[in-house]
mmCIF file of C-alpha atoms and ligand atoms in Angstrom:
data_model
loop_
_atom_site.group_PDB
_atom_site.id
_atom_site.type_symbol
_atom_site.label_atom_id
_atom_site.label_comp_id
_atom_site.label_asym_id
_atom_site.label_seq_id
_atom_site.Cartn_x
_atom_site.Cartn_y
_atom_site.Cartn_z
ATOM 1 C CA MET A 857 25.797 16.631 75.095
ATOM 2 C CA PHE A 858 29.584 17.107 74.974
ATOM 3 C CA SER A 859 30.110 20.487 73.209
ATOM 4 C CA ALA A 860 31.693 19.859 69.815
ATOM 5 C CA ASN A 861 34.644 21.983 70.446
ATOM 6 C CA ALA A 862 36.884 22.437 73.192
ATOM 7 C CA PRO A 863 36.214 24.966 75.911
ATOM 8 C CA SER A 864 38.728 27.672 75.280
ATOM 9 C CA ASN A 865 40.925 27.109 78.946
ATOM 10 C CA LEU A 866 40.740 24.002 79.926
ATOM 11 C CA ASN A 867 42.744 24.826 82.974
ATOM 12 C CA HIS A 868 40.600 26.829 83.747
ATOM 13 C CA LEU A 869 37.425 24.815 83.426
ATOM 14 C CA ALA A 870 39.248 22.217 85.499
ATOM 15 C CA SER A 871 39.324 24.394 88.368
ATOM 16 C CA ASP A 872 35.723 25.142 87.864
ATOM 17 C CA VAL A 873 35.001 21.570 87.854
ATOM 18 C CA LEU A 874 37.281 21.255 91.337
ATOM 19 C CA ARG A 875 35.202 23.401 92.704
ATOM 20 C CA LEU A 876 31.655 22.935 92.278
ATOM 21 C CA SER A 877 32.966 19.082 92.799
ATOM 22 C CA ASP A 878 33.898 20.007 96.365
ATOM 23 C CA PHE A 879 30.887 21.882 96.737
ATOM 24 C CA PHE A 880 28.620 19.088 96.087
ATOM 25 C CA ILE A 881 30.564 16.874 98.608
ATOM 26 C CA ASN A 882 30.606 19.218 101.241
ATOM 27 C CA ASN A 883 27.150 19.958 101.247
ATOM 28 C CA PRO A 884 25.506 17.070 99.920
ATOM 29 C CA ASP A 885 21.960 18.553 100.575
ATOM 30 C CA GLY A 886 22.683 22.019 99.666
ATOM 31 C CA LEU A 887 21.272 23.938 96.305
ATOM 32 C CA THR A 888 23.466 24.233 93.284
ATOM 33 C CA PRO A 889 24.872 27.658 93.372
ATOM 34 C CA TRP A 890 23.513 28.893 89.810
ATOM 35 C CA THR A 891 24.412 32.659 90.166
ATOM 36 C CA GLU A 892 28.219 31.619 90.461
ATOM 37 C CA THR A 893 29.853 31.775 86.940
ATOM 38 C CA PHE A 894 32.017 29.087 88.008
ATOM 39 C CA CYS A 895 29.039 26.727 88.894
ATOM 40 C CA GLN A 896 27.320 27.673 85.095
ATOM 41 C CA ASN A 897 31.057 26.928 83.421
ATOM 42 C CA ALA A 898 31.248 23.577 85.182
ATOM 43 C CA TYR A 899 27.941 22.236 84.650
ATOM 44 C CA ARG A 900 27.658 23.402 81.251
ATOM 45 C CA ASN A 901 30.748 21.432 79.986
ATOM 46 C CA TYR A 902 31.022 18.599 82.782
ATOM 47 C CA PHE A 903 28.017 17.864 84.868
ATOM 48 C CA LEU A 904 25.380 18.336 82.656
ATOM 49 C CA PRO A 905 26.698 15.905 79.772
ATOM 50 C CA LEU A 906 27.653 13.478 82.332
ATOM 51 C CA ASN A 907 24.418 13.801 83.806
ATOM 52 C CA TYR A 908 22.719 13.679 80.575
ATOM 53 C CA ILE A 909 24.691 10.084 79.826
ATOM 54 C CA ARG A 910 23.056 8.744 82.890
ATOM 55 C CA VAL A 911 19.701 10.076 82.054
ATOM 56 C CA ALA A 912 19.726 8.604 78.612
ATOM 57 C CA ASN A 913 20.749 5.068 79.383
ATOM 58 C CA VAL A 914 18.602 5.173 82.340
ATOM 59 C CA ILE A 915 15.737 5.816 79.353
ATOM 60 C CA GLU A 916 17.137 3.000 77.454
ATOM 61 C CA ARG A 917 16.588 0.518 80.736
ATOM 62 C CA GLY A 918 13.194 1.840 80.710
ATOM 63 C CA SER A 919 12.350 1.466 77.318
ATOM 64 C CA GLN A 920 13.982 -2.206 77.221
ATOM 65 C CA VAL A 921 10.520 -3.080 79.894
ATOM 66 C CA GLY A 922 8.174 -0.909 77.421
ATOM 67 C CA PHE A 923 8.117 1.438 80.476
ATOM 68 C CA PHE A 924 7.347 4.912 78.763
ATOM 69 C CA LYS A 925 4.185 3.608 76.736
ATOM 70 C CA GLY A 926 1.370 5.926 76.965
ATOM 71 C CA PHE A 927 3.253 8.988 78.110
ATOM 72 C CA GLU A 928 2.731 12.241 76.347
ATOM 73 C CA THR A 929 4.575 14.646 79.224
ATOM 74 C CA THR A 930 7.406 14.696 81.176
ATOM 75 C CA ILE A 931 7.982 17.346 84.224
ATOM 76 C CA ASP A 932 11.281 17.900 84.998
ATOM 77 C CA TRP A 933 11.205 18.685 88.673
ATOM 78 C CA GLY A 934 14.392 20.702 89.642
ATOM 79 C CA SER A 935 15.795 20.522 85.930
ATOM 80 C CA GLY A 936 18.423 23.081 86.489
ATOM 81 C CA PRO A 937 19.380 23.538 82.648
ATOM 82 C CA GLY A 938 16.709 20.657 81.623
ATOM 83 C CA THR A 939 19.165 17.620 81.890
ATOM 84 C CA ALA A 940 16.914 15.138 81.682
ATOM 85 C CA SER A 941 14.001 17.056 79.786
ATOM 86 C CA LEU A 942 16.846 17.139 76.604
ATOM 87 C CA ALA A 943 17.535 13.151 77.211
ATOM 88 C CA PHE A 944 14.194 12.821 76.661
ATOM 89 C CA ALA A 945 13.455 15.249 73.806
ATOM 90 C CA HIS A 946 16.577 13.675 72.068
ATOM 91 C CA ASN A 947 15.377 9.975 72.195
ATOM 92 C CA GLU A 948 14.560 8.905 68.867
ATOM 93 C CA LYS A 949 11.272 7.349 70.107
ATOM 94 C CA LEU A 950 10.114 9.312 72.510
ATOM 95 C CA LYS A 951 10.242 12.518 70.488
ATOM 96 C CA THR A 952 7.607 11.528 68.385
ATOM 97 C CA GLN A 953 5.537 10.454 71.079
ATOM 98 C CA LEU A 954 6.008 13.358 73.869
ATOM 99 C CA LYS A 955 3.623 16.683 73.462
ATOM 100 C CA SER A 956 4.672 18.641 75.988
ATOM 101 C CA GLN A 957 7.476 19.021 78.116
ATOM 102 C CA ILE A 958 7.196 21.358 81.754
ATOM 103 C CA LEU A 959 10.771 22.336 83.823
ATOM 104 C CA ILE A 960 9.979 23.156 87.223
ATOM 105 C CA GLU A 961 13.234 24.803 88.490
ATOM 106 C CA LYS A 962 13.648 26.742 92.001
ATOM 107 C CA SER A 963 16.702 29.093 90.860
ATOM 108 C CA SER A 964 15.380 31.213 87.737
ATOM 109 C CA SER A 965 19.282 32.060 87.429
ATOM 110 C CA ALA A 966 19.385 28.126 85.952
ATOM 111 C CA LEU A 967 16.653 28.613 83.759
ATOM 112 C CA LYS A 968 18.056 31.818 82.527
ATOM 113 C CA THR A 969 21.880 30.687 81.731
ATOM 114 C CA PHE A 970 20.753 27.757 79.663
ATOM 115 C CA THR A 971 18.382 28.961 77.259
ATOM 116 C CA ASP A 972 20.261 28.088 74.394
ATOM 117 C CA PHE A 973 18.791 24.679 74.989
ATOM 118 C CA ASN A 974 15.087 26.054 75.057
ATOM 119 C CA SER A 975 14.576 25.482 71.066
ATOM 120 C CA GLN A 976 15.605 21.369 71.224
ATOM 121 C CA PHE A 977 12.995 21.136 74.236
ATOM 122 C CA ILE A 978 8.908 19.279 73.211
ATOM 123 C CA HIS A 979 6.362 22.412 73.363
ATOM 124 C CA PRO A 980 8.300 23.622 76.561
ATOM 125 C CA ASP A 981 6.814 25.182 79.479
ATOM 126 C CA PHE A 982 9.359 26.405 82.297
ATOM 127 C CA THR A 983 8.408 27.971 85.766
ATOM 128 C CA THR A 984 10.155 28.511 88.893
ATOM 129 C CA LYS A 985 6.566 28.036 90.878
ATOM 130 C CA LEU A 986 7.140 24.795 92.970
ATOM 131 C CA SER A 987 4.150 23.414 92.450
ATOM 132 C CA LEU A 988 2.466 20.409 91.092
ATOM 133 C CA ASN A 989 -0.993 22.165 90.538
ATOM 134 C CA ASN A 990 -2.761 23.491 88.125
ATOM 135 C CA LEU A 991 -0.524 22.487 85.408
ATOM 136 C CA SER A 992 -1.416 21.798 82.198
ATOM 137 C CA CYS A 993 -0.818 18.160 81.673
ATOM 138 C CA ASN A 994 -2.965 15.391 81.724
ATOM 139 C CA LYS A 995 -1.445 13.055 85.086
ATOM 140 C CA ASN A 996 -2.431 10.073 84.015
ATOM 141 C CA LYS A 997 0.002 10.669 80.898
ATOM 142 C CA THR A 998 2.399 12.403 82.881
ATOM 143 C CA LEU A 999 5.806 11.385 83.728
ATOM 144 C CA LEU A 1000 7.232 13.219 86.634
ATOM 145 C CA THR A 1001 11.045 13.208 86.655
ATOM 146 C CA PHE A 1002 13.649 13.759 89.550
ATOM 147 C CA SER A 1003 17.258 13.925 87.930
ATOM 148 C CA TYR A 1004 19.453 14.552 90.676
ATOM 149 C CA SER A 1005 17.238 16.913 92.470
ATOM 150 C CA LEU A 1006 15.757 14.857 95.250
ATOM 151 C CA THR A 1007 19.344 14.764 96.662
ATOM 152 C CA GLU A 1008 18.581 18.523 97.446
ATOM 153 C CA MET A 1009 15.194 18.229 98.877
ATOM 154 C CA ASP A 1010 13.424 17.305 102.152
ATOM 155 C CA SER A 1011 10.562 15.437 100.290
ATOM 156 C CA LEU A 1012 8.766 15.098 97.328
ATOM 157 C CA PRO A 1013 6.926 17.857 96.292
ATOM 158 C CA GLU A 1014 2.613 17.780 97.451
ATOM 159 C CA GLY A 1015 0.501 15.615 94.860
ATOM 160 C CA TRP A 1016 3.616 13.489 93.463
ATOM 161 C CA ASN A 1017 1.300 10.810 93.837
ATOM 162 C CA GLU A 1018 -1.573 11.953 91.349
ATOM 163 C CA PHE A 1019 0.939 11.315 88.384
ATOM 164 C CA GLU A 1020 1.058 8.045 86.436
ATOM 165 C CA GLY A 1021 4.999 7.369 86.519
ATOM 166 C CA LEU A 1022 7.636 8.553 88.073
ATOM 167 C CA MET A 1023 11.562 8.498 86.980
ATOM 168 C CA ILE A 1024 13.903 9.282 90.084
ATOM 169 C CA LEU A 1025 17.602 9.250 89.758
ATOM 170 C CA GLU A 1026 20.300 10.239 92.541
ATOM 171 C CA PRO A 1027 23.667 9.941 93.021
ATOM 172 C CA ALA A 1028 24.786 6.220 93.352
ATOM 173 C CA THR A 1029 26.678 6.732 97.013
ATOM 174 C CA HIS A 1030 25.704 4.845 99.807
ATOM 175 C CA GLN A 1031 23.323 7.492 101.367
ATOM 176 C CA ASP A 1032 21.653 8.263 98.197
ATOM 177 C CA GLY A 1033 21.367 4.792 97.219
ATOM 178 C CA ARG A 1034 19.902 3.722 100.389
ATOM 179 C CA LYS A 1035 17.652 6.369 100.831
ATOM 180 C CA LEU A 1036 16.119 5.702 97.072
ATOM 181 C CA LEU A 1037 15.607 1.847 98.353
ATOM 182 C CA GLU A 1038 13.385 3.476 101.220
ATOM 183 C CA LEU A 1039 11.729 5.537 98.877
ATOM 184 C CA ARG A 1040 11.129 2.448 96.943
ATOM 185 C CA LYS A 1041 9.041 0.965 99.692
ATOM 186 C CA LYS A 1042 6.753 4.161 99.961
ATOM 187 C CA LEU A 1043 6.134 3.987 96.124
ATOM 188 C CA ILE A 1044 4.861 0.242 96.422
ATOM 189 C CA ALA A 1045 3.093 1.196 99.282
ATOM 190 C CA GLU A 1046 1.204 4.278 97.476
ATOM 191 C CA GLY A 1047 0.045 2.018 95.099
ATOM 192 C CA TYR A 1048 2.771 2.239 92.477
ATOM 193 C CA PHE A 1049 4.796 -0.853 90.510
ATOM 194 C CA ILE A 1050 8.553 -0.458 90.492
ATOM 195 C CA TRP A 1051 9.343 -0.996 86.438
ATOM 196 C CA ALA A 1052 12.813 -1.094 86.883
ATOM 197 C CA PRO A 1053 15.660 -1.928 87.807
ATOM 198 C CA CYS A 1054 13.695 -4.514 90.015
ATOM 199 C CA LEU A 1055 11.881 -7.086 88.194
ATOM 200 C CA HIS A 1056 9.852 -7.586 91.301
ATOM 201 C CA GLN A 1057 7.690 -5.884 93.846
ATOM 202 C CA ASN A 1058 9.173 -7.640 97.434
ATOM 203 C CA ASN A 1059 11.602 -6.314 99.566
ATOM 204 C CA CYS A 1060 14.848 -5.343 97.924
ATOM 205 C CA PRO A 1061 17.630 -7.718 99.086
ATOM 206 C CA LEU A 1062 20.130 -5.299 98.832
ATOM 207 C CA LEU A 1063 18.207 -3.344 101.957
ATOM 208 C CA THR A 1064 16.865 -6.186 103.942
ATOM 209 C CA LEU A 1065 19.578 -8.518 103.668
ATOM 210 C CA SER A 1066 22.693 -6.318 103.817
ATOM 211 C CA LYS A 1067 23.850 -3.214 105.565
ATOM 212 C CA HIS A 1068 26.156 -2.116 103.196
ATOM 213 C CA ASP A 1069 25.072 -2.766 99.460
ATOM 214 C CA TRP A 1070 22.815 -0.134 97.372
ATOM 215 C CA CYS A 1071 21.568 -0.540 93.856
ATOM 216 C CA HIS A 1072 23.202 1.473 91.148
ATOM 217 C CA ASP A 1073 23.905 1.301 87.524
ATOM 218 C CA ARG A 1074 26.806 1.840 85.464
ATOM 219 C CA PHE A 1075 27.261 3.206 81.757
ATOM 220 C CA HIS A 1076 30.370 3.880 79.843
ATOM 221 C CA VAL A 1077 30.731 7.590 78.525
ATOM 222 C CA LYS A 1078 31.999 8.500 74.647
ATOM 223 C CA ALA A 1079 33.909 11.705 75.666
ATOM 224 C CA PRO A 1080 35.402 13.790 72.854
ATOM 225 C CA ASP A 1081 38.956 14.433 72.791
ATOM 226 C CA TRP A 1082 38.764 17.606 74.640
ATOM 227 C CA PHE A 1083 37.026 16.136 77.946
ATOM 228 C CA LEU A 1084 39.703 13.414 77.904
ATOM 229 C CA LYS A 1085 42.768 16.217 77.934
ATOM 230 C CA LEU A 1086 40.240 18.114 80.835
ATOM 231 C CA GLU A 1087 40.407 14.769 82.739
ATOM 232 C CA GLU A 1088 44.388 15.079 82.809
ATOM 233 C CA TYR A 1089 43.891 17.677 85.152
ATOM 234 C CA LEU A 1090 41.065 16.221 87.040
ATOM 235 C CA PRO A 1091 41.996 13.635 90.027
ATOM 236 C CA MET A 1092 38.575 11.871 88.761
ATOM 237 C CA LYS A 1093 37.937 10.305 85.276
ATOM 238 C CA ASN A 1094 34.646 9.094 84.171
ATOM 239 C CA ARG A 1095 35.191 6.041 81.632
ATOM 240 C CA THR A 1096 32.163 5.022 83.323
ATOM 241 C CA VAL A 1097 29.498 6.582 85.589
ATOM 242 C CA THR A 1098 27.387 5.438 87.860
ATOM 243 C CA THR A 1099 23.290 6.370 88.972
ATOM 244 C CA SER A 1100 20.928 5.152 91.180
ATOM 245 C CA TYR A 1101 17.964 5.174 89.673
ATOM 246 C CA LEU A 1102 13.892 3.958 89.898
ATOM 247 C CA LEU A 1103 11.353 3.769 87.522
ATOM 248 C CA ALA A 1104 7.883 3.523 88.752
ATOM 249 C CA ARG A 1105 4.240 3.671 87.078
ATOM 250 C CA LYS A 1106 0.774 2.890 88.439
ATOM 251 C CA THR A 1107 -0.187 0.652 85.816
ATOM 252 C CA LYS A 1108 1.915 -2.848 86.394
ATOM 253 C CA PRO A 1109 4.262 -3.943 84.377
ATOM 254 C CA ASP A 1110 3.760 -6.275 81.606
ATOM 255 C CA PHE A 1111 7.404 -7.335 80.699
ATOM 256 C CA ASP A 1112 7.768 -10.941 80.844
ATOM 257 C CA VAL A 1113 10.284 -11.755 83.762
ATOM 258 C CA THR A 1114 10.380 -15.297 83.417
ATOM 259 C CA ASN A 1115 13.741 -17.019 83.939
ATOM 260 C CA LYS A 1116 14.998 -12.857 84.048
ATOM 261 C CA GLY A 1117 17.315 -11.135 86.361
ATOM 262 C CA ARG A 1118 19.165 -7.880 86.633
ATOM 263 C CA LEU A 1119 23.154 -7.838 87.446
ATOM 264 C CA THR A 1120 22.954 -5.371 90.313
ATOM 265 C CA GLY A 1121 26.949 -5.999 90.984
ATOM 266 C CA ASP A 1122 30.152 -5.938 89.351
ATOM 267 C CA SER A 1123 31.657 -9.477 88.214
ATOM 268 C CA LEU A 1124 34.637 -10.410 91.263
ATOM 269 C CA LYS A 1125 36.782 -13.025 90.943
ATOM 270 C CA GLU A 1126 37.206 -14.942 94.205
ATOM 271 C CA LYS A 1127 39.198 -18.243 94.821
ATOM 272 C CA GLY A 1128 37.715 -20.925 92.469
ATOM 273 C CA LYS A 1129 35.063 -18.917 91.204
ATOM 274 C CA THR A 1130 33.826 -15.862 89.678
ATOM 275 C CA ARG A 1131 30.436 -14.209 91.293
ATOM 276 C CA GLN A 1132 28.225 -11.351 90.212
ATOM 277 C CA LEU A 1133 25.155 -10.265 92.257
ATOM 278 C CA ILE A 1134 21.842 -10.594 90.603
ATOM 279 C CA CYS A 1135 17.990 -9.570 91.451
ATOM 280 C CA ARG A 1136 15.016 -11.490 90.843
ATOM 281 C CA SER A 1137 13.141 -11.809 94.262
ATOM 282 C CA PRO A 1138 13.655 -10.400 97.512
ATOM 283 C CA GLU A 1139 16.463 -12.859 97.755
ATOM 284 C CA ARG A 1140 20.329 -11.872 97.763
ATOM 285 C CA GLU A 1141 21.848 -13.874 95.009
ATOM 286 C CA PHE A 1142 24.874 -14.397 93.014
ATOM 287 C CA LEU A 1143 25.384 -15.941 89.917
ATOM 288 C CA ALA A 1144 28.399 -18.320 89.999
ATOM 289 C CA TRP A 1145 31.147 -19.131 87.318
ATOM 290 C CA MET A 1146 33.055 -22.491 88.628
ATOM 291 C CA HIS A 1147 36.467 -21.825 87.447
ATOM 292 C CA LYS A 1148 36.962 -25.882 86.891
ATOM 293 C CA ASN A 1149 34.466 -25.002 84.226
ATOM 294 C CA LYS A 1150 36.072 -22.970 82.320
ATOM 295 C CA ASN A 1151 32.693 -21.050 81.381
ATOM 296 C CA GLU A 1152 33.753 -17.873 83.144
ATOM 297 C CA GLN A 1153 31.415 -14.942 81.700
ATOM 298 C CA VAL A 1154 31.871 -11.151 82.608
ATOM 299 C CA LEU A 1155 28.289 -9.448 82.288
ATOM 300 C CA PRO A 1156 27.944 -5.329 82.382
ATOM 301 C CA ARG A 1157 26.553 -4.159 85.819
ATOM 302 C CA GLY A 1158 22.523 -3.294 85.371
ATOM 303 C CA GLU A 1159 22.143 -5.620 82.211
ATOM 304 C CA LEU A 1160 18.889 -7.677 82.306
ATOM 305 C CA VAL A 1161 19.805 -11.269 81.607
ATOM 306 C CA THR A 1162 17.866 -14.245 80.829
ATOM 307 C CA LEU A 1163 19.071 -17.481 83.415
ATOM 308 C CA PRO A 1164 20.092 -20.750 81.518
ATOM 309 C CA ASN A 1165 17.897 -23.660 82.587
ATOM 310 C CA ASP A 1166 20.267 -25.936 83.979
ATOM 311 C CA LEU A 1167 21.599 -23.519 86.764
ATOM 312 C CA GLU A 1168 22.897 -25.493 89.753
ATOM 313 C CA VAL A 1169 21.158 -23.629 93.007
ATOM 314 C CA LYS A 1170 23.619 -24.498 96.015
ATOM 315 C CA SER A 1171 22.859 -21.919 99.176
ATOM 316 C CA ASN A 1172 22.647 -18.082 97.649
ATOM 317 C CA GLU A 1173 24.593 -19.076 94.444
ATOM 318 C CA LEU A 1174 23.360 -19.985 91.096
ATOM 319 C CA ARG A 1175 25.690 -21.963 89.567
ATOM 320 C CA VAL A 1176 26.384 -21.570 85.542
ATOM 321 C CA ASN A 1177 26.815 -24.912 84.343
ATOM 322 C CA THR A 1178 27.100 -25.693 80.514
ATOM 323 C CA SER A 1179 24.068 -23.447 79.176
ATOM 324 C CA PRO A 1180 25.728 -19.380 79.101
ATOM 325 C CA VAL A 1181 23.842 -16.862 80.607
ATOM 326 C CA ILE A 1182 22.319 -14.109 77.799
ATOM 327 C CA THR A 1183 22.068 -10.563 77.801
ATOM 328 C CA VAL A 1184 18.505 -9.381 76.954
HETATM 329 C C1 LIG B 1923 22.094 18.762 91.267
HETATM 330 S S1 LIG B 1923 20.914 19.726 90.188
HETATM 331 C C2 LIG B 1923 20.361 19.070 89.198
HETATM 332 C C3 LIG B 1923 20.056 19.432 87.798
HETATM 333 C C4 LIG B 1923 19.531 18.373 87.025
HETATM 334 N N1 LIG B 1923 18.203 18.038 86.930
HETATM 335 C C5 LIG B 1923 20.309 17.336 86.376
HETATM 336 O O1 LIG B 1923 20.303 16.279 86.391
HETATM 337 O O2 LIG B 1923 21.501 17.733 85.604
HETATM 338 C C6 LIG B 1923 19.639 19.862 91.311
HETATM 339 C C7 LIG B 1923 18.515 20.944 91.257
HETATM 340 O O3 LIG B 1923 17.409 20.894 92.062
HETATM 341 C C8 LIG B 1923 17.234 22.435 91.988
HETATM 342 N N2 LIG B 1923 16.305 22.372 93.506
HETATM 343 C C9 LIG B 1923 17.021 21.881 94.671
HETATM 344 N N3 LIG B 1923 15.709 21.981 95.554
HETATM 345 C C10 LIG B 1923 14.608 22.346 94.735
HETATM 346 C C11 LIG B 1923 13.265 22.283 94.799
HETATM 347 N N4 LIG B 1923 12.737 22.006 96.439
HETATM 348 N N5 LIG B 1923 12.019 22.749 94.256
HETATM 349 C C12 LIG B 1923 12.722 22.688 92.912
HETATM 350 N N6 LIG B 1923 13.987 22.380 92.212
HETATM 351 C C13 LIG B 1923 14.533 22.394 93.184
HETATM 352 C C14 LIG B 1923 18.376 23.040 92.156
HETATM 353 O O4 LIG B 1923 18.042 24.209 91.934
HETATM 354 C C15 LIG B 1923 19.129 22.488 91.259
HETATM 355 O O5 LIG B 1923 19.155 23.115 89.963
#
């Protein structure tokens, strides 16, 4: 989603990006100022491609566990330019599976400013009417999506729990990430099953057994040269981006979780061992490689892994012996 051609004035773009970034930091619950040209410029060239990468990678995480089976319609609530809808429409498998896309956005400026993307959506329907009633879709085959929009809202819109699937991405911050884990409890109470990142429906160990953790994933960014040059003007670099997400369905997951775990932390080198947080149950557990065994592995955060049978369990550590941990 990065523009192939470099924007004409990178210095000017950098100041727009900084301005919008400051706006998001100082107004974490504030509405994106779509009517302002600095916001439109910064979003199109910087925030949109980075959010697109987040969504596209979350789609990959979901595909890995069969999450998207049977969906025919996506609703993109708080669509902005349609970031999530574009990522669905560009996905090789989903673009043949989906029959329609509904984009719901509070700001008519956001919808009007980015109409050049419209031809890429699948039979789209755009609306500023903030309601889930009377939409032309089969709720049992519809995925309701919130990409960085829930953070600007007080609560989920009325009727959200009538839809088969929910895909929610939120900023990977302590505040938004833990709020999402609280929401996870609510979804489960409403009869939803969490398909990813969780491999179980029990309490989230990051929420119940820690006051500081929050679940988030990390993805690599392949950016064109002009974006790397733009970053020279900026204090923040984006070789990787993070996100907190939930994929939930009313249908029970059919993915086989035997011996599987999700890496919910980065690899941490400590005295005598390397540890990495892993989630497969309500326990807060770490994979551990003892340096004396010279078998250390550094695995990416967010990956699904298959655990070897010869793990040695010591307190909250799953110590890796001779057989390596395999990414799925
Ligand atoms: C940070 S932007 C995210 C845009 C886009 N989904 C993305 O991932 O790039 C949040 C969007 O949510 C919209 N929004 C905020 N509150 C809303 C509400 N109650 N209903 C619908 N849209 C809302 C804002 O206008 C804004 O476009």
